[in-house]
Amino acid sequence: RLPPPAGAAPSELLAWLMRPPPRGAPMVECLITRERRGLSLFPIYRMYVQCDDGDALVVVARRRKRADGHSFHLSTDADDLTSRGPSYVGKLRSNLVGSEWMLYDGGLNPSKLPRGSVAAAARRELGMVVCQQNVVGAAAPRRVRATLPALDDATGAPRDVRPSSVDETLPARAKANRLLVKDHIFLASKEPKLNPATGAHSLDFKGRVTQGSVKNFQLARTEAPDAVACQFGKVGKHEFVLDYAWPLTPLQAFGFALTSLAYKLANEGG
């Protein structure tokens, strides 16, 4: 599905960001650019859908400074990346070492809800990413596992999950081994294979990725490991391709890409 036309209302673009493309449709091809502004340590990331008539900007992210891990604000307006603006669509947060990530919509942390607020004001869980960091040896991609809410049979969008207590959050239920297959979609990174021509292990991006980097990855559903549902890779110093297909939404795919862009270790290599 193509994104809404330029000038569409933020609510219309948000609705598009929260729905996956049709099952069986070709992968949606996107470009992510990294832009540094002035003396800021944190760049702005822009996601464009690559259309026949030009690239369409759909969502923007910028990291916020935190002492306890990474945090990104996601917005449809590069000039308004605050959580109070009408273009704010979500937040991506990690633990201290960047090995566990959670993607939320623009709702409030349930612990910070004003008294008397309705449950619908609480933030909605959109996905969790758990990474096995590569900390020794030659530079290599991370191993990644992702968990998403199952899709709603009626709407085709991710189910609306808004935990009201810590024990019911996705990370807590995962640690307690309480994730039911019928309620979730599980994805895992594809392992690089030996390329006889180069003697190196690599992933087959079908020509979409042109530069090697530990940031590059491919994800597939665990029950369909040969069908790539999301791929991300470097094509320039500040440019990356991001392609996704059902069952991922555009916002979930962008969140996955940001977890890789934030990956910073001594042996990173790109």
PDB file of C-alpha atoms in Angstrom:
ATOM      1  CA  ARG A   1       0.000   0.000   0.000  1.00  0.00           C
ATOM      2  CA  LEU A   2       1.254   3.462  -0.874  1.00  0.00           C
ATOM      3  CA  PRO A   3       1.417   6.082   1.899  1.00  0.00           C
ATOM      4  CA  PRO A   4      -1.133   8.908   2.033  1.00  0.00           C
ATOM      5  CA  PRO A   5      -0.378  11.844  -0.283  1.00  0.00           C
ATOM      6  CA  ALA A   6       1.719  14.789   0.894  1.00  0.00           C
ATOM      7  CA  GLY A   7      -0.299  17.127   3.077  1.00  0.00           C
ATOM      8  CA  ALA A   8      -2.504  14.387   4.516  1.00  0.00           C
ATOM      9  CA  ALA A   9      -3.703  14.829   8.094  1.00  0.00           C
ATOM     10  CA  PRO A  10      -1.405  13.356  10.806  1.00  0.00           C
ATOM     11  CA  SER A  11      -4.204  10.970  11.808  1.00  0.00           C
ATOM     12  CA  GLU A  12      -4.399   9.590   8.267  1.00  0.00           C
ATOM     13  CA  LEU A  13      -0.650   8.984   8.125  1.00  0.00           C
ATOM     14  CA  LEU A  14      -0.701   7.419  11.596  1.00  0.00           C
ATOM     15  CA  ALA A  15      -3.416   4.981  10.501  1.00  0.00           C
ATOM     16  CA  TRP A  16      -1.231   3.981   7.539  1.00  0.00           C
ATOM     17  CA  LEU A  17       1.836   3.526   9.766  1.00  0.00           C
ATOM     18  CA  MET A  18      -0.109   1.148  12.010  1.00  0.00           C
ATOM     19  CA  ARG A  19      -1.287  -1.305   9.329  1.00  0.00           C
ATOM     20  CA  PRO A  20       0.751  -3.959   7.527  1.00  0.00           C
ATOM     21  CA  PRO A  21       0.681  -4.342   3.754  1.00  0.00           C
ATOM     22  CA  PRO A  22      -1.553  -7.122   2.358  1.00  0.00           C
ATOM     23  CA  ARG A  23      -0.393 -10.679   2.904  1.00  0.00           C
ATOM     24  CA  GLY A  24       1.465 -11.930  -0.160  1.00  0.00           C
ATOM     25  CA  ALA A  25       2.165  -8.436  -1.511  1.00  0.00           C
ATOM     26  CA  PRO A  26       5.748  -7.559  -2.581  1.00  0.00           C
ATOM     27  CA  MET A  27       8.030  -6.019   0.003  1.00  0.00           C
ATOM     28  CA  VAL A  28       7.607  -2.270   0.519  1.00  0.00           C
ATOM     29  CA  GLU A  29      10.947  -0.654  -0.355  1.00  0.00           C
ATOM     30  CA  CYS A  30      12.098   2.241   1.814  1.00  0.00           C
ATOM     31  CA  LEU A  31      15.127   4.464   2.372  1.00  0.00           C
ATOM     32  CA  ILE A  32      16.373   5.752   5.727  1.00  0.00           C
ATOM     33  CA  THR A  33      18.641   8.786   5.872  1.00  0.00           C
ATOM     34  CA  ARG A  34      20.752   9.966   8.792  1.00  0.00           C
ATOM     35  CA  GLU A  35      21.144  13.727   9.219  1.00  0.00           C
ATOM     36  CA  ARG A  36      23.198  15.553  11.812  1.00  0.00           C
ATOM     37  CA  ARG A  37      22.093  19.072  12.736  1.00  0.00           C
ATOM     38  CA  GLY A  38      24.572  21.585  14.105  1.00  0.00           C
ATOM     39  CA  LEU A  39      26.433  20.487  17.219  1.00  0.00           C
ATOM     40  CA  SER A  40      23.823  17.944  18.300  1.00  0.00           C
ATOM     41  CA  LEU A  41      25.239  14.525  19.172  1.00  0.00           C
ATOM     42  CA  PHE A  42      22.059  12.813  18.054  1.00  0.00           C
ATOM     43  CA  PRO A  43      21.128  12.628  14.362  1.00  0.00           C
ATOM     44  CA  ILE A  44      17.654  12.696  12.876  1.00  0.00           C
ATOM     45  CA  TYR A  45      16.523   9.592  10.986  1.00  0.00           C
ATOM     46  CA  ARG A  46      13.979   9.909   8.182  1.00  0.00           C
ATOM     47  CA  MET A  47      12.114   7.033   6.584  1.00  0.00           C
ATOM     48  CA  TYR A  48      10.947   7.408   2.988  1.00  0.00           C
ATOM     49  CA  VAL A  49       8.832   4.989   0.977  1.00  0.00           C
ATOM     50  CA  GLN A  50      10.388   4.626  -2.465  1.00  0.00           C
ATOM     51  CA  CYS A  51       7.562   5.213  -4.954  1.00  0.00           C
ATOM     52  CA  ASP A  52       7.613   5.341  -8.751  1.00  0.00           C
ATOM     53  CA  ASP A  53       6.988   9.091  -8.682  1.00  0.00           C
ATOM     54  CA  GLY A  54       9.551   9.878  -5.960  1.00  0.00           C
ATOM     55  CA  ASP A  55      10.326   9.142  -2.322  1.00  0.00           C
ATOM     56  CA  ALA A  56       7.598   9.903   0.235  1.00  0.00           C
ATOM     57  CA  LEU A  57       8.609  10.881   3.783  1.00  0.00           C
ATOM     58  CA  VAL A  58       6.466   8.954   6.268  1.00  0.00           C
ATOM     59  CA  VAL A  59       8.113   9.044   9.715  1.00  0.00           C
ATOM     60  CA  VAL A  60      11.055  10.671  11.509  1.00  0.00           C
ATOM     61  CA  ALA A  61      12.957   9.786  14.686  1.00  0.00           C
ATOM     62  CA  ARG A  62      15.468  11.422  16.974  1.00  0.00           C
ATOM     63  CA  ARG A  63      17.243   9.983  19.965  1.00  0.00           C
ATOM     64  CA  ARG A  64      16.720  11.582  23.362  1.00  0.00           C
ATOM     65  CA  LYS A  65      19.432  11.686  26.000  1.00  0.00           C
ATOM     66  CA  ARG A  66      18.845   9.239  28.835  1.00  0.00           C
ATOM     67  CA  ALA A  67      21.120   7.769  31.479  1.00  0.00           C
ATOM     68  CA  ASP A  68      19.417   4.371  31.428  1.00  0.00           C
ATOM     69  CA  GLY A  69      19.559   3.476  27.733  1.00  0.00           C
ATOM     70  CA  HIS A  70      18.508   4.608  24.285  1.00  0.00           C
ATOM     71  CA  SER A  71      15.228   6.423  23.667  1.00  0.00           C
ATOM     72  CA  PHE A  72      13.775   7.653  20.378  1.00  0.00           C
ATOM     73  CA  HIS A  73      10.790   9.878  19.738  1.00  0.00           C
ATOM     74  CA  LEU A  74       8.934   9.064  16.512  1.00  0.00           C
ATOM     75  CA  SER A  75       6.956  11.692  14.633  1.00  0.00           C
ATOM     76  CA  THR A  76       5.497  12.416  11.211  1.00  0.00           C
ATOM     77  CA  ASP A  77       6.931  15.951  11.368  1.00  0.00           C
ATOM     78  CA  ALA A  78      10.716  16.510  11.459  1.00  0.00           C
ATOM     79  CA  ASP A  79      10.163  19.957  12.978  1.00  0.00           C
ATOM     80  CA  ASP A  80       8.081  18.641  15.881  1.00  0.00           C
ATOM     81  CA  LEU A  81       9.663  15.683  17.659  1.00  0.00           C
ATOM     82  CA  THR A  82       8.198  16.371  21.101  1.00  0.00           C
ATOM     83  CA  SER A  83       5.817  13.950  22.785  1.00  0.00           C
ATOM     84  CA  ARG A  84       3.227  16.721  23.102  1.00  0.00           C
ATOM     85  CA  GLY A  85       2.858  17.557  19.409  1.00  0.00           C
ATOM     86  CA  PRO A  86       0.023  16.363  17.133  1.00  0.00           C
ATOM     87  CA  SER A  87       2.521  14.518  14.924  1.00  0.00           C
ATOM     88  CA  TYR A  88       3.955  12.354  17.721  1.00  0.00           C
ATOM     89  CA  VAL A  89       3.337   8.682  16.903  1.00  0.00           C
ATOM     90  CA  GLY A  90       5.425   6.668  19.328  1.00  0.00           C
ATOM     91  CA  LYS A  91       8.508   5.912  21.366  1.00  0.00           C
ATOM     92  CA  LEU A  92      11.282   3.334  21.159  1.00  0.00           C
ATOM     93  CA  ARG A  93      13.201   2.563  24.359  1.00  0.00           C
ATOM     94  CA  SER A  94      15.996   0.208  25.333  1.00  0.00           C
ATOM     95  CA  ASN A  95      17.599  -1.072  28.486  1.00  0.00           C
ATOM     96  CA  LEU A  96      20.991   0.263  29.565  1.00  0.00           C
ATOM     97  CA  VAL A  97      23.108  -1.932  27.280  1.00  0.00           C
ATOM     98  CA  GLY A  98      20.794  -1.799  24.271  1.00  0.00           C
ATOM     99  CA  SER A  99      20.015  -5.522  24.262  1.00  0.00           C
ATOM    100  CA  GLU A 100      16.254  -5.200  24.832  1.00  0.00           C
ATOM    101  CA  TRP A 101      13.936  -2.733  23.100  1.00  0.00           C
ATOM    102  CA  MET A 102      10.257  -1.850  23.355  1.00  0.00           C
ATOM    103  CA  LEU A 103       8.201   0.022  20.769  1.00  0.00           C
ATOM    104  CA  TYR A 104       5.106   1.912  21.944  1.00  0.00           C
ATOM    105  CA  ASP A 105       2.555   4.191  20.380  1.00  0.00           C
ATOM    106  CA  GLY A 106       2.063   7.729  21.679  1.00  0.00           C
ATOM    107  CA  GLY A 107       0.107   6.762  24.804  1.00  0.00           C
ATOM    108  CA  LEU A 108       1.181   7.351  28.398  1.00  0.00           C
ATOM    109  CA  ASN A 109       3.178   5.113  30.689  1.00  0.00           C
ATOM    110  CA  PRO A 110       0.450   3.450  32.834  1.00  0.00           C
ATOM    111  CA  SER A 111       2.346   4.414  35.988  1.00  0.00           C
ATOM    112  CA  LYS A 112       2.018   8.086  34.985  1.00  0.00           C
ATOM    113  CA  LEU A 113      -1.669   8.131  34.070  1.00  0.00           C
ATOM    114  CA  PRO A 114      -3.593  10.908  35.867  1.00  0.00           C
ATOM    115  CA  ARG A 115      -6.134   9.661  38.363  1.00  0.00           C
ATOM    116  CA  GLY A 116      -9.432   8.964  36.657  1.00  0.00           C
ATOM    117  CA  SER A 117      -7.909   8.486  33.193  1.00  0.00           C
ATOM    118  CA  VAL A 118      -9.421   5.805  30.957  1.00  0.00           C
ATOM    119  CA  ALA A 119      -7.334   2.726  30.160  1.00  0.00           C
ATOM    120  CA  ALA A 120      -7.270   3.692  26.472  1.00  0.00           C
ATOM    121  CA  ALA A 121      -4.933   6.586  27.357  1.00  0.00           C
ATOM    122  CA  ALA A 122      -2.217   4.105  28.367  1.00  0.00           C
ATOM    123  CA  ARG A 123       0.495   3.379  25.847  1.00  0.00           C
ATOM    124  CA  ARG A 124       0.038   0.534  23.419  1.00  0.00           C
ATOM    125  CA  GLU A 125       2.723  -2.134  23.038  1.00  0.00           C
ATOM    126  CA  LEU A 126       3.743  -2.548  19.398  1.00  0.00           C
ATOM    127  CA  GLY A 127       6.708  -4.890  19.700  1.00  0.00           C
ATOM    128  CA  MET A 128       9.795  -6.088  21.534  1.00  0.00           C
ATOM    129  CA  VAL A 129      13.275  -6.723  20.129  1.00  0.00           C
ATOM    130  CA  VAL A 130      15.923  -8.715  21.986  1.00  0.00           C
ATOM    131  CA  CYS A 131      19.501  -8.652  20.672  1.00  0.00           C
ATOM    132  CA  GLN A 132      22.470 -10.878  21.337  1.00  0.00           C
ATOM    133  CA  GLN A 133      25.341  -8.426  21.158  1.00  0.00           C
ATOM    134  CA  ASN A 134      28.515  -9.266  19.272  1.00  0.00           C
ATOM    135  CA  VAL A 135      31.230  -8.189  21.722  1.00  0.00           C
ATOM    136  CA  VAL A 136      34.310 -10.199  20.771  1.00  0.00           C
ATOM    137  CA  GLY A 137      35.974 -11.426  17.620  1.00  0.00           C
ATOM    138  CA  ALA A 138      35.413 -10.248  14.061  1.00  0.00           C
ATOM    139  CA  ALA A 139      32.662  -7.755  13.349  1.00  0.00           C
ATOM    140  CA  ALA A 140      29.415  -9.576  12.620  1.00  0.00           C
ATOM    141  CA  PRO A 141      25.692  -8.820  12.657  1.00  0.00           C
ATOM    142  CA  ARG A 142      23.751  -9.209  15.874  1.00  0.00           C
ATOM    143  CA  ARG A 143      21.378 -12.092  16.444  1.00  0.00           C
ATOM    144  CA  VAL A 144      17.919 -10.619  16.845  1.00  0.00           C
ATOM    145  CA  ARG A 145      14.580 -11.968  18.014  1.00  0.00           C
ATOM    146  CA  ALA A 146      11.382  -9.946  17.852  1.00  0.00           C
ATOM    147  CA  THR A 147       7.926 -10.411  19.334  1.00  0.00           C
ATOM    148  CA  LEU A 148       4.869  -8.572  18.021  1.00  0.00           C
ATOM    149  CA  PRO A 149       1.195  -8.584  18.983  1.00  0.00           C
ATOM    150  CA  ALA A 150      -0.835 -10.887  16.746  1.00  0.00           C
ATOM    151  CA  LEU A 151      -2.935  -9.236  14.051  1.00  0.00           C
ATOM    152  CA  ASP A 152      -6.611  -8.601  14.693  1.00  0.00           C
ATOM    153  CA  ASP A 153      -8.777 -10.808  12.485  1.00  0.00           C
ATOM    154  CA  ALA A 154     -11.300  -8.035  11.871  1.00  0.00           C
ATOM    155  CA  THR A 155      -9.030  -5.075  11.159  1.00  0.00           C
ATOM    156  CA  GLY A 156      -5.792  -6.705  10.008  1.00  0.00           C
ATOM    157  CA  ALA A 157      -3.863  -4.343  12.309  1.00  0.00           C
ATOM    158  CA  PRO A 158      -1.888  -5.386  15.416  1.00  0.00           C
ATOM    159  CA  ARG A 159      -4.070  -6.176  18.404  1.00  0.00           C
ATOM    160  CA  ASP A 160      -4.509  -3.324  20.855  1.00  0.00           C
ATOM    161  CA  VAL A 161      -2.463  -4.346  23.920  1.00  0.00           C
ATOM    162  CA  ARG A 162      -2.216  -1.771  26.748  1.00  0.00           C
ATOM    163  CA  PRO A 163      -0.905  -3.345  29.977  1.00  0.00           C
ATOM    164  CA  SER A 164      -1.956  -1.638  33.184  1.00  0.00           C
ATOM    165  CA  SER A 165       0.702  -3.278  35.374  1.00  0.00           C
ATOM    166  CA  VAL A 166       4.381  -4.197  35.019  1.00  0.00           C
ATOM    167  CA  ASP A 167       3.607  -7.912  35.365  1.00  0.00           C
ATOM    168  CA  GLU A 168       1.473  -7.820  32.222  1.00  0.00           C
ATOM    169  CA  THR A 169       4.008  -6.058  29.991  1.00  0.00           C
ATOM    170  CA  LEU A 170       5.579  -7.915  27.096  1.00  0.00           C
ATOM    171  CA  PRO A 171       9.087  -8.088  28.657  1.00  0.00           C
ATOM    172  CA  ALA A 172       7.709  -9.381  31.965  1.00  0.00           C
ATOM    173  CA  ARG A 173       5.581 -12.045  30.295  1.00  0.00           C
ATOM    174  CA  ALA A 174       8.514 -13.090  28.096  1.00  0.00           C
ATOM    175  CA  LYS A 175      10.811 -13.505  31.119  1.00  0.00           C
ATOM    176  CA  ALA A 176       8.093 -15.564  32.855  1.00  0.00           C
ATOM    177  CA  ASN A 177       7.616 -17.717  29.724  1.00  0.00           C
ATOM    178  CA  ARG A 178       3.982 -16.619  29.423  1.00  0.00           C
ATOM    179  CA  LEU A 179       3.864 -15.702  25.726  1.00  0.00           C
ATOM    180  CA  LEU A 180       1.186 -17.658  23.867  1.00  0.00           C
ATOM    181  CA  VAL A 181       1.702 -18.450  20.188  1.00  0.00           C
ATOM    182  CA  LYS A 182      -1.888 -17.518  19.347  1.00  0.00           C
ATOM    183  CA  ASP A 183      -1.388 -14.015  20.756  1.00  0.00           C
ATOM    184  CA  HIS A 184       1.962 -13.142  19.185  1.00  0.00           C
ATOM    185  CA  ILE A 185       4.093 -13.115  16.058  1.00  0.00           C
ATOM    186  CA  PHE A 186       7.684 -14.273  16.532  1.00  0.00           C
ATOM    187  CA  LEU A 187      10.555 -13.321  14.238  1.00  0.00           C
ATOM    188  CA  ALA A 188      14.262 -14.123  14.242  1.00  0.00           C
ATOM    189  CA  SER A 189      17.266 -12.902  12.287  1.00  0.00           C
ATOM    190  CA  LYS A 190      18.491 -15.028   9.403  1.00  0.00           C
ATOM    191  CA  GLU A 191      21.972 -16.448   9.791  1.00  0.00           C
ATOM    192  CA  PRO A 192      24.574 -15.405   7.185  1.00  0.00           C
ATOM    193  CA  LYS A 193      25.646 -18.158   4.797  1.00  0.00           C
ATOM    194  CA  LEU A 194      29.056 -18.823   3.298  1.00  0.00           C
ATOM    195  CA  ASN A 195      29.530 -17.108  -0.063  1.00  0.00           C
ATOM    196  CA  PRO A 196      31.857 -19.383  -2.116  1.00  0.00           C
ATOM    197  CA  ALA A 197      32.881 -16.468  -4.340  1.00  0.00           C
ATOM    198  CA  THR A 198      34.220 -14.364  -1.462  1.00  0.00           C
ATOM    199  CA  GLY A 199      34.864 -16.956   1.229  1.00  0.00           C
ATOM    200  CA  ALA A 200      32.893 -14.780   3.655  1.00  0.00           C
ATOM    201  CA  HIS A 201      29.544 -15.239   5.370  1.00  0.00           C
ATOM    202  CA  SER A 202      26.853 -12.918   4.058  1.00  0.00           C
ATOM    203  CA  LEU A 203      23.119 -12.427   3.583  1.00  0.00           C
ATOM    204  CA  ASP A 204      21.390 -12.297   0.202  1.00  0.00           C
ATOM    205  CA  PHE A 205      19.718  -8.898  -0.090  1.00  0.00           C
ATOM    206  CA  LYS A 206      18.903  -9.360  -3.804  1.00  0.00           C
ATOM    207  CA  GLY A 207      21.043  -6.352  -4.704  1.00  0.00           C
ATOM    208  CA  ARG A 208      19.299  -3.923  -2.342  1.00  0.00           C
ATOM    209  CA  VAL A 209      22.246  -3.603   0.094  1.00  0.00           C
ATOM    210  CA  THR A 210      25.618  -2.513  -1.294  1.00  0.00           C
ATOM    211  CA  GLN A 211      27.862  -2.091   1.756  1.00  0.00           C
ATOM    212  CA  GLY A 212      28.843  -4.495   4.495  1.00  0.00           C
ATOM    213  CA  SER A 213      27.974  -3.495   8.059  1.00  0.00           C
ATOM    214  CA  VAL A 214      27.152  -5.146  11.355  1.00  0.00           C
ATOM    215  CA  LYS A 215      23.951  -3.098  11.196  1.00  0.00           C
ATOM    216  CA  ASN A 216      22.675  -5.161   8.239  1.00  0.00           C
ATOM    217  CA  PHE A 217      20.004  -7.756   9.064  1.00  0.00           C
ATOM    218  CA  GLN A 218      17.149  -9.859   7.740  1.00  0.00           C
ATOM    219  CA  LEU A 219      14.207 -11.028   9.844  1.00  0.00           C
ATOM    220  CA  ALA A 220      11.784 -13.847   9.121  1.00  0.00           C
ATOM    221  CA  ARG A 221       8.867 -15.347  11.002  1.00  0.00           C
ATOM    222  CA  THR A 222      10.006 -18.369  12.989  1.00  0.00           C
ATOM    223  CA  GLU A 223       7.389 -20.573  11.280  1.00  0.00           C
ATOM    224  CA  ALA A 224       8.524 -19.390   7.813  1.00  0.00           C
ATOM    225  CA  PRO A 225      12.318 -18.953   8.142  1.00  0.00           C
ATOM    226  CA  ASP A 226      12.958 -18.731   4.381  1.00  0.00           C
ATOM    227  CA  ALA A 227      10.504 -15.860   3.790  1.00  0.00           C
ATOM    228  CA  VAL A 228      12.142 -12.529   4.671  1.00  0.00           C
ATOM    229  CA  ALA A 229       9.650 -10.196   6.375  1.00  0.00           C
ATOM    230  CA  CYS A 230      12.064  -7.312   6.971  1.00  0.00           C
ATOM    231  CA  GLN A 231      15.537  -6.433   5.766  1.00  0.00           C
ATOM    232  CA  PHE A 232      17.822  -3.514   6.491  1.00  0.00           C
ATOM    233  CA  GLY A 233      21.238  -2.604   5.182  1.00  0.00           C
ATOM    234  CA  LYS A 234      23.751   0.086   4.401  1.00  0.00           C
ATOM    235  CA  VAL A 235      23.985   1.710   0.958  1.00  0.00           C
ATOM    236  CA  GLY A 236      25.908   4.920   1.770  1.00  0.00           C
ATOM    237  CA  LYS A 237      27.648   6.771   4.569  1.00  0.00           C
ATOM    238  CA  HIS A 238      24.335   8.098   5.853  1.00  0.00           C
ATOM    239  CA  GLU A 239      21.828   6.050   3.825  1.00  0.00           C
ATOM    240  CA  PHE A 240      20.233   2.672   4.479  1.00  0.00           C
ATOM    241  CA  VAL A 241      17.531   0.629   2.779  1.00  0.00           C
ATOM    242  CA  LEU A 242      14.637  -0.831   4.754  1.00  0.00           C
ATOM    243  CA  ASP A 243      12.204  -3.261   3.136  1.00  0.00           C
ATOM    244  CA  TYR A 244       9.277  -4.884   4.907  1.00  0.00           C
ATOM    245  CA  ALA A 245       6.273  -7.080   4.193  1.00  0.00           C
ATOM    246  CA  TRP A 246       3.276  -8.575   5.990  1.00  0.00           C
ATOM    247  CA  PRO A 247       2.872  -8.992   8.960  1.00  0.00           C
ATOM    248  CA  LEU A 248       4.983  -5.922   9.865  1.00  0.00           C
ATOM    249  CA  THR A 249       3.583  -2.408   9.944  1.00  0.00           C
ATOM    250  CA  PRO A 250       5.699   0.500   8.660  1.00  0.00           C
ATOM    251  CA  LEU A 251       6.168   1.762  12.217  1.00  0.00           C
ATOM    252  CA  GLN A 252       7.350  -1.634  13.470  1.00  0.00           C
ATOM    253  CA  ALA A 253       9.811  -1.961  10.583  1.00  0.00           C
ATOM    254  CA  PHE A 254      11.202   1.522  11.309  1.00  0.00           C
ATOM    255  CA  GLY A 255      11.550   0.600  14.983  1.00  0.00           C
ATOM    256  CA  PHE A 256      13.545  -2.508  14.053  1.00  0.00           C
ATOM    257  CA  ALA A 257      15.850  -0.388  11.893  1.00  0.00           C
ATOM    258  CA  LEU A 258      16.435   2.109  14.704  1.00  0.00           C
ATOM    259  CA  THR A 259      17.529  -0.652  17.079  1.00  0.00           C
ATOM    260  CA  SER A 260      20.249  -1.517  14.586  1.00  0.00           C
ATOM    261  CA  LEU A 261      21.227   2.102  13.933  1.00  0.00           C
ATOM    262  CA  ALA A 262      21.747   2.568  17.673  1.00  0.00           C
ATOM    263  CA  TYR A 263      24.057  -0.456  17.828  1.00  0.00           C
ATOM    264  CA  LYS A 264      27.409   0.982  18.939  1.00  0.00           C
ATOM    265  CA  LEU A 265      30.264  -1.278  20.039  1.00  0.00           C
ATOM    266  CA  ALA A 266      34.024  -1.124  19.547  1.00  0.00           C
ATOM    267  CA  ASN A 267      33.992  -3.763  16.805  1.00  0.00           C
ATOM    268  CA  GLU A 268      30.951  -2.328  14.999  1.00  0.00           C
ATOM    269  CA  GLY A 269      32.573  -1.631  11.663  1.00  0.00           C
ATOM    270  CA  GLY A 270      29.844   0.455  10.008  1.00  0.00           C
TER     271      GLY A 270
END
